[in-house]
């Protein structure tokens, strides 16, 4: 089974791993309390409302989470989502807090360590409130990396804690394993969330190399929610999920936390489930330019975390911005239902959510997720069963017309391969196929034809990621419709805002920095209709690197990716590329290794040259 959606009454039998039996006994006793007694007990905690069924529901939530973790770690499913309430991330060892009774995700992390022997667990908390309960439990534990973004407003938003700020990084041996990204303004959107992942979470997560990813999946950080007052649209959470699936071999367990706008909540959850199932997320909407306040927060957390993480130091640092201050004065009041602010937020959210539903209706998921064309029939033996081995070809006249552009395509094998590529490309552009892998003996010529064919048909913007000896076509118009990224170029150069050359990174750390800090910010900022990735002669990428690059490039164009590979590879590479485009996790890159100084300098040079045009490259607010 690929994905588990977990909810079952038997989960109330799960053993609670908490160390305070008196607290568990106290909660068990709430089943017999009357209304007045429940109100009195609730008043002893912050933002907690007990009911006679609270204990039963809280045990069910923990049990569902543990059962999901067991299913993933025992290989019964690849990943999954636990649809549970009450939420858990505010709860502490012996204290309910913020609607939370038992800390579902924290208990699951301990369970994974004790039962399955895991040594490195990543917890990603994208709820709009700080999950202080998880932080307190693991703040001195280097085996759990906790990342939280949250509405903070310099300490004026609940839970009003100084330790929610960026400079709270953990204690003792756990220093650097608590990563707080405080949002000091409302209105953060898709670009802000994506920038936080690309420039903070993912570099640290790859260096940490988790064995399991747990997500405290709160959707009060989505558009329309009166608590969060943020602007991230539901498809953004599909993209965030896709990005997390390249970690830990794809072992991702999402657990529901907050979320109080029912339509926004339901659509966001659906986007997460689609991503877990392997379906590509729809392209992101809205301007891809982070807010200044978001950049200030990203700058703060990178500065606070740089002493602890090589991946952040090798990307360069910026001066520390003025730190926020925590004060009880001027605390933000919640939005009152029925008030003018609430009605305005509600109206805007309804319009955005209706637009998304219309987009999904107009652009449904293609019937074929991944197809592969091969020049040697026996290579199909290495393909996954769910991947289509496509043998069709474009009409001879059409193929011949395109082949005239390059002498190399006149040869029989190259001509035959070109016909298959054109047929596959047409399927992608027409919405019949989501992504594909094509083998060709003439990658440079085939890439040129595929690019021109795409631009002459349905594609308005095409991203070309060329790896190896593949040069920008000399007569290609530099009109902003093509963004050409040349990896393994002779030197780092921004020949134009739409033609960037980067030497092939020499280490794992340098490769990750190139992809996360350069390729993906450019790709998401460009917002392509199609991604063409080409592995040409002397391309130099190891199989796990090629697979990771292909997997991450599924995001910017909503899954529309065509990978061209020079010569006939091993069936293993064909299968790996097909699997990651189909939604499977790429193989591990191996141990993290530091980028050499020349690679770091090349990356910093390109970012300085390009960030005025491409705002997603920024990691600090402009001075």
Coordinates of C-alpha atoms in Angstrom, one line a residue:
X1 CA 0.0 0.0 0.0
X2 CA 1.3 3.4 -0.9
X3 CA -0.5 5.8 1.6
X4 CA -2.4 5.2 4.8
X5 CA -5.3 7.4 5.9
X6 CA -5.6 6.4 9.6
X7 CA -8.7 6.5 11.8
X8 CA -10.0 3.5 13.7
X9 CA -11.7 3.0 17.1
X10 CA -9.2 0.2 18.1
X11 CA -6.5 2.9 18.4
X12 CA -7.8 3.7 21.9
X13 CA -5.9 0.7 23.1
X14 CA -2.5 2.2 22.3
X15 CA -0.2 2.5 25.3
X16 CA 0.6 6.1 26.3
X17 CA 4.3 6.7 26.6
X18 CA 4.0 9.6 29.0
X19 CA 6.0 9.7 32.1
X20 CA 3.4 11.2 34.4
X21 CA 0.7 8.6 35.3
X22 CA -1.0 11.2 37.6
X23 CA -1.8 13.4 34.6
X24 CA -3.2 10.4 32.6
X25 CA -5.2 9.4 35.6
X26 CA -6.6 13.0 36.0
X27 CA -7.7 13.0 32.4
X28 CA -9.3 9.6 32.7
X29 CA -11.3 11.0 35.5
X30 CA -12.9 13.7 33.3
X31 CA -15.2 11.1 31.8
X32 CA -17.2 11.1 35.0
X33 CA -17.2 14.9 35.7
X34 CA -20.3 17.1 35.4
X35 CA -20.3 20.4 33.4
X36 CA -19.4 22.6 36.3
X37 CA -16.5 20.4 37.3
X38 CA -15.2 20.2 33.7
X39 CA -15.2 24.0 33.5
X40 CA -13.3 24.3 36.8
X41 CA -10.7 21.8 35.6
X42 CA -10.4 23.5 32.2
X43 CA -9.7 26.8 33.9
X44 CA -6.5 25.4 35.4
X45 CA -5.0 25.2 31.9
X46 CA -4.4 27.7 29.1
X47 CA -7.0 27.5 26.3
X48 CA -8.3 24.0 27.2
X49 CA -12.0 22.9 27.2
X50 CA -12.7 19.5 28.6
X51 CA -15.6 17.3 27.7
X52 CA -16.6 13.8 29.0
X53 CA -15.4 12.4 25.7
X54 CA -12.1 14.3 25.7
X55 CA -10.0 11.4 27.1
X56 CA -11.4 8.9 24.7
X57 CA -10.8 11.2 21.7
X58 CA -7.3 12.1 22.9
X59 CA -6.4 8.4 23.3
X60 CA -7.8 7.7 19.8
X61 CA -5.6 10.6 18.4
X62 CA -2.4 9.1 19.9
X63 CA -3.3 5.6 18.8
X64 CA -3.9 6.7 15.3
X65 CA -0.6 8.5 15.1
X66 CA 1.3 5.5 16.6
X67 CA -0.4 3.1 14.2
X68 CA 0.5 5.2 11.3
X69 CA 4.2 5.4 12.4
X70 CA 4.2 1.6 12.8
X71 CA 2.7 1.0 9.4
X72 CA 5.3 3.3 7.7
X73 CA 8.4 2.0 9.6
X74 CA 7.3 -1.7 9.1
X75 CA 6.9 -1.1 5.4
X76 CA 3.2 -1.7 5.1
X77 CA 2.7 1.8 3.6
X78 CA 5.1 4.4 2.2
X79 CA 3.6 7.3 4.0
X80 CA 0.3 8.5 5.5
X81 CA -1.9 11.0 7.2
X82 CA -3.5 10.7 10.7
X83 CA -6.8 12.6 10.7
X84 CA -7.0 13.3 14.4
X85 CA -8.5 15.7 16.9
X86 CA -7.7 16.9 19.5
X87 CA -4.4 18.3 18.2
X88 CA -1.2 17.8 20.3
X89 CA 1.7 20.1 19.7
X90 CA 1.0 22.5 22.6
X91 CA 0.6 19.8 25.2
X92 CA 3.4 19.2 27.6
X93 CA 4.3 16.1 29.7
X94 CA 1.8 16.8 32.4
X95 CA -0.2 19.8 31.2
X96 CA -2.9 20.2 28.6
X97 CA -2.5 23.4 26.6
X98 CA -4.0 25.2 23.6
X99 CA -6.8 22.6 22.8
X100 CA -4.1 19.9 23.1
X101 CA -4.3 17.0 25.6
X102 CA -1.6 14.5 24.6
X103 CA 1.3 15.5 22.4
X104 CA 0.6 13.1 19.5
X105 CA 3.7 13.8 17.4
X106 CA 6.1 13.9 20.4
X107 CA 4.8 10.6 21.6
X108 CA 5.1 9.2 18.1
X109 CA 8.7 10.3 17.9
X110 CA 9.5 8.6 21.2
X111 CA 7.7 5.5 20.0
X112 CA 9.7 5.4 16.8
X113 CA 12.9 5.6 18.9
X114 CA 11.9 3.0 21.5
X115 CA 10.1 0.4 19.3
X116 CA 11.9 0.8 15.9
X117 CA 15.4 2.0 17.1
X118 CA 15.4 5.2 15.0
X119 CA 18.3 7.6 15.8
X120 CA 17.3 10.7 13.8
X121 CA 13.8 12.1 13.5
X122 CA 12.7 15.3 11.9
X123 CA 9.5 17.1 13.1
X124 CA 8.2 19.8 10.9
X125 CA 5.5 22.0 12.5
X126 CA 3.7 24.2 9.9
X127 CA 0.8 25.1 12.2
X128 CA 0.4 28.9 12.7
X129 CA 1.0 28.6 16.4
X130 CA 4.3 27.6 18.0
X131 CA 4.3 24.0 19.2
X132 CA 6.1 24.8 22.4
X133 CA 5.1 21.4 23.9
X134 CA 7.3 19.6 21.3
X135 CA 10.1 22.1 21.8
X136 CA 10.2 21.7 25.5
X137 CA 10.2 17.9 25.3
X138 CA 13.1 17.7 22.8
X139 CA 15.0 20.9 23.4
X140 CA 18.1 19.0 24.8
X141 CA 17.8 16.0 22.5
X142 CA 20.1 15.9 19.4
X143 CA 18.2 12.9 18.0
X144 CA 15.1 15.0 17.2
X145 CA 15.3 18.0 14.9
X146 CA 12.3 20.3 15.5
X147 CA 11.4 23.0 13.0
X148 CA 8.5 25.3 13.6
X149 CA 7.3 28.4 11.8
X150 CA 4.6 30.3 13.6
X151 CA 2.9 33.7 13.9
X152 CA 4.9 35.5 16.6
X153 CA 4.7 39.3 16.0
X154 CA 7.6 39.9 18.3
X155 CA 6.0 38.0 21.1
X156 CA 2.6 39.6 20.9
X157 CA 0.8 36.5 19.6
X158 CA -0.2 33.4 21.6
X159 CA 1.5 31.6 23.3
X160 CA 3.4 34.9 24.0
X161 CA 6.7 33.1 24.7
X162 CA 10.2 34.5 24.4
X163 CA 11.5 31.0 23.5
X164 CA 9.4 31.1 20.3
X165 CA 11.9 33.5 18.7
X166 CA 14.7 32.6 16.3
X167 CA 17.4 32.7 18.9
X168 CA 15.9 29.8 20.9
X169 CA 17.9 27.0 19.4
X170 CA 17.8 24.3 22.0
X171 CA 19.8 23.5 25.1
X172 CA 22.9 21.5 26.0
X173 CA 23.5 18.7 23.5
X174 CA 20.3 19.8 21.7
X175 CA 21.6 23.2 20.7
X176 CA 20.9 23.7 17.0
X177 CA 18.2 21.0 16.9
X178 CA 15.4 23.5 17.6
X179 CA 14.8 25.7 14.6
X180 CA 12.2 28.5 15.2
X181 CA 11.1 30.7 12.3
X182 CA 8.9 33.5 13.8
X183 CA 6.5 35.3 11.4
X184 CA 6.3 38.9 12.7
X185 CA 3.5 40.0 10.4
X186 CA 0.3 38.4 9.1
X187 CA -0.3 37.8 5.4
X188 CA 2.6 35.4 4.7
X189 CA 1.9 33.5 1.5
X190 CA 3.2 30.8 -0.8
X191 CA 6.5 32.5 -1.6
X192 CA 7.3 33.1 2.1
X193 CA 6.6 29.4 3.0
X194 CA 8.6 28.1 0.1
X195 CA 11.5 30.4 0.8
X196 CA 11.5 29.1 4.4
X197 CA 11.8 25.6 3.2
X198 CA 14.4 26.2 0.5
X199 CA 16.7 28.5 2.6
X200 CA 16.3 27.2 6.1
X201 CA 14.6 23.8 6.6
X202 CA 15.8 21.7 3.7
X203 CA 19.5 22.6 3.9
X204 CA 19.5 21.7 7.6
X205 CA 17.3 18.6 7.1
X206 CA 19.6 17.1 4.4
X207 CA 22.6 17.7 6.6
X208 CA 20.7 16.0 9.6
X209 CA 19.6 13.1 7.3
X210 CA 16.5 12.0 9.1
X211 CA 15.2 8.4 9.1
X212 CA 11.6 9.6 9.6
X213 CA 9.7 12.8 9.0
X214 CA 6.8 13.7 11.3
X215 CA 4.6 16.7 10.3
X216 CA 2.6 18.6 12.8
X217 CA 0.2 19.5 10.0
X218 CA -1.8 22.5 11.2
X219 CA -3.8 24.4 8.6
X220 CA -4.6 27.5 10.5
X221 CA -1.5 28.7 8.6
X222 CA -3.6 28.5 5.3
X223 CA -5.6 31.3 3.7
X224 CA -8.9 32.2 5.3
X225 CA -8.2 30.9 8.8
X226 CA -9.2 33.6 11.3
X227 CA -6.5 32.5 13.8
X228 CA -3.5 32.7 11.4
X229 CA -4.6 35.5 9.0
X230 CA -2.1 34.1 6.4
X231 CA -2.3 33.9 2.7
X232 CA -0.9 30.5 1.7
X233 CA -3.2 28.7 -0.6
X234 CA -4.0 24.9 -0.3
X235 CA -1.8 23.8 -3.2
X236 CA 1.2 25.3 -1.3
X237 CA 0.8 22.5 1.3
X238 CA 1.0 19.9 -1.5
X239 CA 4.3 21.5 -2.6
X240 CA 5.7 21.5 1.0
X241 CA 4.7 17.8 1.3
X242 CA 6.5 17.0 -2.0
X243 CA 9.6 18.7 -0.8
X244 CA 9.6 16.6 2.4
X245 CA 9.1 13.4 0.5
X246 CA 12.7 13.5 -0.8
X247 CA 13.9 13.0 2.8
X248 CA 14.0 9.8 4.9
X249 CA 13.3 7.6 1.9
X250 CA 9.9 9.2 1.6
X251 CA 8.8 8.0 5.1
X252 CA 6.6 10.9 5.9
X253 CA 3.8 10.8 8.6
X254 CA 1.6 13.9 8.7
X255 CA -0.6 14.4 11.8
X256 CA -3.5 16.9 11.8
X257 CA -3.1 19.8 14.2
X258 CA -5.0 23.1 14.0
X259 CA -7.2 24.5 11.3
X260 CA -10.5 26.4 11.7
X261 CA -11.7 27.5 8.3
X262 CA -13.4 24.3 7.1
X263 CA -13.1 24.8 3.3
X264 CA -9.5 26.0 3.5
X265 CA -8.8 23.1 5.9
X266 CA -10.4 20.4 3.7
X267 CA -8.8 21.6 0.5
X268 CA -5.4 21.9 2.1
X269 CA -5.7 18.3 3.6
X270 CA -6.7 17.1 0.1
X271 CA -3.6 18.6 -1.4
X272 CA -1.4 16.9 1.2
X273 CA -3.0 13.5 0.5
X274 CA -2.6 14.0 -3.2
X275 CA 1.1 14.7 -2.7
X276 CA 1.5 11.6 -0.4
X277 CA -0.2 9.5 -3.1
X278 CA 2.4 10.7 -5.6
X279 CA 0.2 13.1 -7.6
X280 CA 2.0 16.3 -8.5
X281 CA 0.8 19.5 -6.8
X282 CA -0.8 22.2 -9.0
X283 CA 1.5 25.1 -9.8
X284 CA 1.7 27.8 -7.1
X285 CA -0.5 30.9 -7.5
X286 CA 0.3 34.5 -6.6
X287 CA 3.6 36.5 -6.9
X288 CA 6.7 34.5 -6.1
X289 CA 8.4 37.3 -4.1
X290 CA 8.8 36.9 -0.3
X291 CA 7.6 39.7 2.0
X292 CA 10.3 41.9 3.5
X293 CA 9.2 40.8 7.0
X294 CA 9.6 37.1 5.9
X295 CA 13.1 37.7 4.7
X296 CA 14.0 39.4 8.0
X297 CA 12.8 36.3 9.8
X298 CA 14.7 34.0 7.5
X299 CA 17.8 36.1 8.0
X300 CA 17.4 35.9 11.7
X301 CA 17.0 32.1 11.9
X302 CA 19.9 31.5 9.4
X303 CA 22.1 33.7 11.6
X304 CA 21.1 31.9 14.8
X305 CA 21.5 28.5 13.3
X306 CA 24.7 29.0 11.2
X307 CA 27.0 28.1 14.1
X308 CA 25.4 24.7 14.3
X309 CA 24.9 23.8 10.6
X310 CA 27.6 23.6 7.9
X311 CA 24.9 23.8 5.2
X312 CA 23.9 27.3 6.3
X313 CA 27.4 28.6 6.7
X314 CA 28.5 27.5 3.2
X315 CA 25.6 29.4 1.7
X316 CA 26.9 32.7 3.2
X317 CA 25.5 34.7 6.0
X318 CA 24.2 38.2 6.4
X319 CA 24.3 40.7 9.2
X320 CA 22.0 39.9 12.1
X321 CA 18.8 42.0 11.9
X322 CA 17.5 43.8 15.0
X323 CA 16.1 41.0 17.3
X324 CA 12.5 41.0 18.2
X325 CA 11.4 41.6 21.7
X326 CA 8.8 39.8 23.7
X327 CA 6.3 41.9 25.6
X328 CA 2.9 41.3 27.0
X329 CA 1.9 44.8 25.9
X330 CA 0.1 45.2 22.6
X331 CA -0.8 41.5 22.3
X332 CA -2.7 40.7 19.2
X333 CA -6.4 40.1 19.7
X334 CA -8.0 37.2 17.8
X335 CA -10.3 38.1 14.9
X336 CA -13.9 38.1 16.2
X337 CA -16.3 36.0 14.1
X338 CA -18.8 38.2 12.4
X339 CA -16.7 41.3 12.7
X340 CA -15.6 43.4 9.6
X341 CA -12.0 42.0 9.6
X342 CA -13.3 38.4 9.8
X343 CA -15.8 39.0 6.9
X344 CA -13.1 40.5 4.7
X345 CA -10.8 37.6 5.3
X346 CA -13.6 35.1 4.7
X347 CA -14.6 36.8 1.4
X348 CA -11.0 36.8 0.1
X349 CA -10.5 33.2 1.1
X350 CA -13.7 32.1 -0.6
X351 CA -12.7 33.7 -3.8
X352 CA -9.2 32.1 -3.8
X353 CA -10.6 28.7 -2.9
X354 CA -13.2 28.8 -5.6
X355 CA -10.5 29.8 -8.1
X356 CA -8.4 26.8 -7.1
X357 CA -11.4 24.4 -7.5
X358 CA -11.9 25.9 -11.0
X359 CA -8.2 25.4 -11.8
X360 CA -8.4 21.7 -10.8
X361 CA -11.5 21.3 -12.8
X362 CA -9.9 22.8 -15.9
X363 CA -6.6 21.0 -15.5
X364 CA -7.4 17.5 -14.1
X365 CA -4.7 15.0 -13.2
X366 CA -3.5 13.4 -16.4
X367 CA -4.5 9.8 -16.9
X368 CA -0.8 8.7 -17.3
X369 CA 1.4 9.9 -14.5
X370 CA 4.8 8.8 -16.0
X371 CA 5.8 7.4 -19.4
X372 CA 9.2 6.3 -20.7
X373 CA 10.5 6.0 -24.2
X374 CA 13.5 3.7 -24.9
X375 CA 15.7 3.0 -27.8
X376 CA 16.5 -0.6 -26.7
X377 CA 13.4 -2.7 -25.9
X378 CA 15.1 -4.9 -23.3
X379 CA 15.8 -1.8 -21.1
X380 CA 12.1 -1.8 -20.3
X381 CA 12.7 -4.7 -18.0
X382 CA 13.9 -2.3 -15.3
X383 CA 10.8 -0.1 -15.3
X384 CA 8.3 0.0 -12.4
X385 CA 5.0 -1.7 -13.3
X386 CA 3.0 1.5 -12.9
X387 CA 5.1 3.4 -15.4
X388 CA 4.0 3.3 -19.1
X389 CA 6.5 2.0 -21.6
X390 CA 5.5 4.2 -24.5
X391 CA 6.3 2.9 -28.0
X392 CA 4.3 5.4 -30.0
X393 CA 5.9 8.0 -32.3
X394 CA 5.1 11.2 -34.0
X395 CA 4.1 11.1 -37.7
X396 CA 7.1 10.7 -40.0
X397 CA 6.5 14.0 -41.8
X398 CA 6.5 15.9 -38.5
X399 CA 9.6 14.2 -37.2
X400 CA 11.4 14.8 -40.5
X401 CA 10.6 18.5 -40.4
X402 CA 12.0 18.9 -36.9
X403 CA 15.0 16.6 -37.7
X404 CA 16.1 19.0 -40.4
X405 CA 17.3 21.5 -37.7
X406 CA 20.2 19.2 -36.8
X407 CA 22.4 16.9 -38.8
X408 CA 22.8 14.6 -35.8
X409 CA 19.1 13.8 -35.9
X410 CA 19.2 12.4 -39.5
X411 CA 20.8 9.2 -38.3
X412 CA 18.4 6.3 -38.0
X413 CA 18.6 5.8 -34.2
X414 CA 18.5 9.5 -33.4
X415 CA 15.6 10.0 -35.9
X416 CA 13.6 7.1 -34.3
X417 CA 14.3 8.4 -30.8
X418 CA 13.2 12.0 -31.9
X419 CA 9.8 10.7 -33.1
X420 CA 9.2 9.0 -29.7
X421 CA 10.3 12.2 -27.9
X422 CA 7.9 14.3 -29.9
X423 CA 5.0 11.9 -29.3
X424 CA 5.7 11.9 -25.5
X425 CA 6.1 15.7 -25.4
X426 CA 2.8 16.1 -27.2
X427 CA 1.1 13.9 -24.5
X428 CA 2.6 16.1 -21.8
X429 CA 1.5 19.4 -23.4
X430 CA -2.0 18.0 -24.1
X431 CA -2.5 16.9 -20.6
X432 CA -2.5 13.2 -21.3
X433 CA 0.8 12.5 -19.6
X434 CA 2.2 14.2 -16.5
X435 CA 5.9 13.5 -16.9
X436 CA 8.3 11.3 -18.9
X437 CA 11.8 10.0 -19.5
X438 CA 13.2 9.7 -23.0
X439 CA 16.5 8.2 -24.2
X440 CA 18.3 9.6 -27.1
X441 CA 21.7 9.3 -28.7
X442 CA 21.7 13.1 -29.5
X443 CA 20.7 14.9 -26.3
X444 CA 21.8 18.4 -27.4
X445 CA 19.9 18.3 -30.7
X446 CA 16.9 16.7 -29.1
X447 CA 16.7 19.2 -26.3
X448 CA 16.8 22.1 -28.8
X449 CA 13.9 20.5 -30.8
X450 CA 11.9 19.7 -27.7
X451 CA 12.3 23.3 -26.5
X452 CA 11.3 24.9 -29.8
X453 CA 8.4 22.4 -30.2
X454 CA 7.1 23.3 -26.7
X455 CA 7.3 27.0 -27.3
X456 CA 5.5 26.7 -30.7
X457 CA 2.6 24.8 -29.1
X458 CA 1.0 25.2 -25.6
X459 CA 4.0 26.3 -23.4
X460 CA 4.4 30.0 -22.6
X461 CA 7.5 29.5 -20.4
X462 CA 9.9 26.6 -20.5
X463 CA 12.7 25.8 -17.9
X464 CA 15.7 24.0 -19.4
X465 CA 18.1 22.4 -16.8
X466 CA 21.0 21.2 -19.0
X467 CA 23.6 19.0 -17.3
X468 CA 26.7 18.2 -19.3
X469 CA 28.0 19.4 -22.6
X470 CA 24.8 21.1 -23.7
X471 CA 25.1 24.7 -24.9
X472 CA 22.4 27.4 -25.2
X473 CA 21.2 27.2 -28.9
X474 CA 22.9 30.2 -30.6
X475 CA 19.7 31.4 -32.4
X476 CA 17.3 30.9 -29.5
X477 CA 15.5 34.1 -28.7
X478 CA 16.3 35.6 -25.3
X479 CA 12.8 36.8 -24.9
X480 CA 12.1 35.6 -21.3
X481 CA 10.1 32.6 -22.4
X482 CA 13.1 30.3 -21.8
X483 CA 15.1 30.0 -18.6
X484 CA 18.3 28.0 -19.3
X485 CA 20.3 26.7 -16.4
X486 CA 23.6 25.2 -17.5
X487 CA 25.0 22.9 -14.8
X488 CA 28.6 21.8 -15.6
X489 CA 29.3 25.1 -17.3
X490 CA 32.9 26.2 -17.7
X491 CA 32.4 29.0 -15.0
X492 CA 29.8 30.6 -12.9
X493 CA 28.2 33.3 -15.1
X494 CA 24.8 35.0 -15.4
X495 CA 25.0 35.6 -19.1
X496 CA 21.5 37.1 -18.8
X497 CA 18.7 36.9 -16.3
X498 CA 17.5 33.9 -18.4
X499 CA 20.8 32.2 -19.1
X500 CA 22.8 31.0 -16.0
X501 CA 25.9 28.8 -16.0
X502 CA 27.2 26.9 -13.0
X503 CA 30.1 24.5 -12.7
X504 CA 29.1 21.0 -11.6
X505 CA 29.4 21.0 -7.8
X506 CA 32.0 18.6 -6.5
X507 CA 30.5 17.4 -3.2
X508 CA 27.2 16.4 -1.7
X509 CA 27.0 19.7 0.2
X510 CA 27.8 21.8 -2.8
X511 CA 25.3 19.9 -5.0
X512 CA 22.5 20.5 -2.4
X513 CA 23.4 24.2 -2.1
X514 CA 23.3 24.5 -5.9
X515 CA 19.9 22.9 -6.1
X516 CA 18.2 24.4 -3.0
X517 CA 19.8 27.9 -3.1
X518 CA 19.9 28.4 -6.9
X519 CA 18.0 26.0 -9.2
X520 CA 14.8 25.7 -7.2
X521 CA 14.4 29.4 -6.3
X522 CA 15.0 30.3 -10.0
X523 CA 12.6 27.6 -11.1
X524 CA 9.8 28.6 -8.8
X525 CA 10.3 32.3 -9.5
X526 CA 10.1 31.6 -13.3
X527 CA 6.8 29.6 -13.0
X528 CA 7.3 27.4 -16.1
X529 CA 4.6 25.6 -17.9
X530 CA 7.1 22.8 -18.6
X531 CA 10.5 21.6 -17.3
X532 CA 13.0 20.0 -19.7
X533 CA 15.9 18.3 -17.9
X534 CA 18.7 17.0 -20.0
X535 CA 21.6 14.7 -19.1
X536 CA 24.0 15.2 -21.9
X537 CA 27.6 14.0 -22.7
X538 CA 29.9 14.0 -19.7
X539 CA 27.1 15.1 -17.4
X540 CA 28.9 13.8 -14.3
X541 CA 25.9 13.4 -12.0
X542 CA 25.7 10.3 -9.8
X543 CA 22.4 8.4 -10.1
X544 CA 21.1 9.6 -6.7
X545 CA 21.9 13.2 -7.7
X546 CA 20.1 13.0 -11.0
X547 CA 17.1 11.4 -9.3
X548 CA 16.9 14.1 -6.6
X549 CA 17.2 16.8 -9.2
X550 CA 14.3 15.2 -11.2
X551 CA 12.2 14.7 -8.1
X552 CA 12.6 18.4 -7.0
X553 CA 11.8 19.7 -10.5
X554 CA 8.4 18.2 -10.4
X555 CA 7.2 21.1 -8.3
X556 CA 7.6 24.3 -10.3
X557 CA 5.5 23.2 -13.3
X558 CA 2.9 21.1 -11.6
X559 CA 4.6 17.8 -12.4
X560 CA 5.1 18.5 -16.2
X561 CA 8.7 17.3 -16.6
X562 CA 10.5 15.6 -19.5
X563 CA 13.9 14.2 -18.8
X564 CA 16.2 13.6 -21.8
X565 CA 19.1 11.2 -21.3
X566 CA 22.1 10.9 -23.7
X567 CA 22.8 7.3 -24.9
X568 CA 21.2 4.2 -23.5
X569 CA 21.7 4.2 -19.7
X570 CA 21.5 1.2 -17.5
X571 CA 18.0 0.0 -16.9
X572 CA 18.6 0.9 -13.3
X573 CA 18.9 4.6 -14.1
X574 CA 15.8 4.5 -16.3
X575 CA 13.9 2.9 -13.5
X576 CA 15.2 5.4 -10.9
X577 CA 14.2 8.4 -12.9
X578 CA 10.8 6.9 -13.8
X579 CA 10.1 6.2 -10.1
X580 CA 10.9 9.6 -8.8
X581 CA 8.8 11.3 -11.5
X582 CA 6.1 8.8 -10.5
X583 CA 6.3 10.2 -7.0
X584 CA 8.6 7.8 -5.2
X585 CA 11.5 9.1 -3.0
X586 CA 14.9 9.3 -4.6
X587 CA 17.8 7.2 -3.2
X588 CA 19.9 8.8 -0.5
X589 CA 22.8 11.0 -1.5
X590 CA 25.0 9.5 1.2
X591 CA 26.9 11.3 3.9
X592 CA 26.8 15.1 3.8
X593 CA 30.1 16.6 2.8
X594 CA 31.2 20.3 2.9
X595 CA 31.3 22.4 -0.2
X596 CA 34.7 23.4 -1.3
X597 CA 35.4 27.2 -1.2
X598 CA 35.3 27.6 -5.0
X599 CA 31.8 26.2 -5.2
X600 CA 30.6 28.3 -2.3
X601 CA 32.0 31.5 -3.9
X602 CA 30.5 30.6 -7.3
X603 CA 27.0 30.2 -5.7
X604 CA 27.3 33.5 -3.8
X605 CA 28.4 35.3 -6.9
X606 CA 25.5 34.1 -8.9
X607 CA 23.0 34.9 -6.2
X608 CA 24.3 38.5 -6.0
X609 CA 24.1 38.8 -9.7
X610 CA 20.6 37.5 -10.0
X611 CA 18.6 38.3 -6.9
X612 CA 17.5 41.7 -8.1
X613 CA 15.6 39.9 -10.9
X614 CA 14.7 36.7 -9.1
X615 CA 13.4 37.5 -5.6
X616 CA 13.2 33.9 -4.5
X617 CA 17.0 33.8 -4.3
X618 CA 17.0 36.3 -1.4
X619 CA 17.8 35.1 2.0
X620 CA 17.9 38.5 3.7
X621 CA 15.8 41.7 3.5
X622 CA 17.3 44.3 1.2
X623 CA 19.2 47.0 3.1

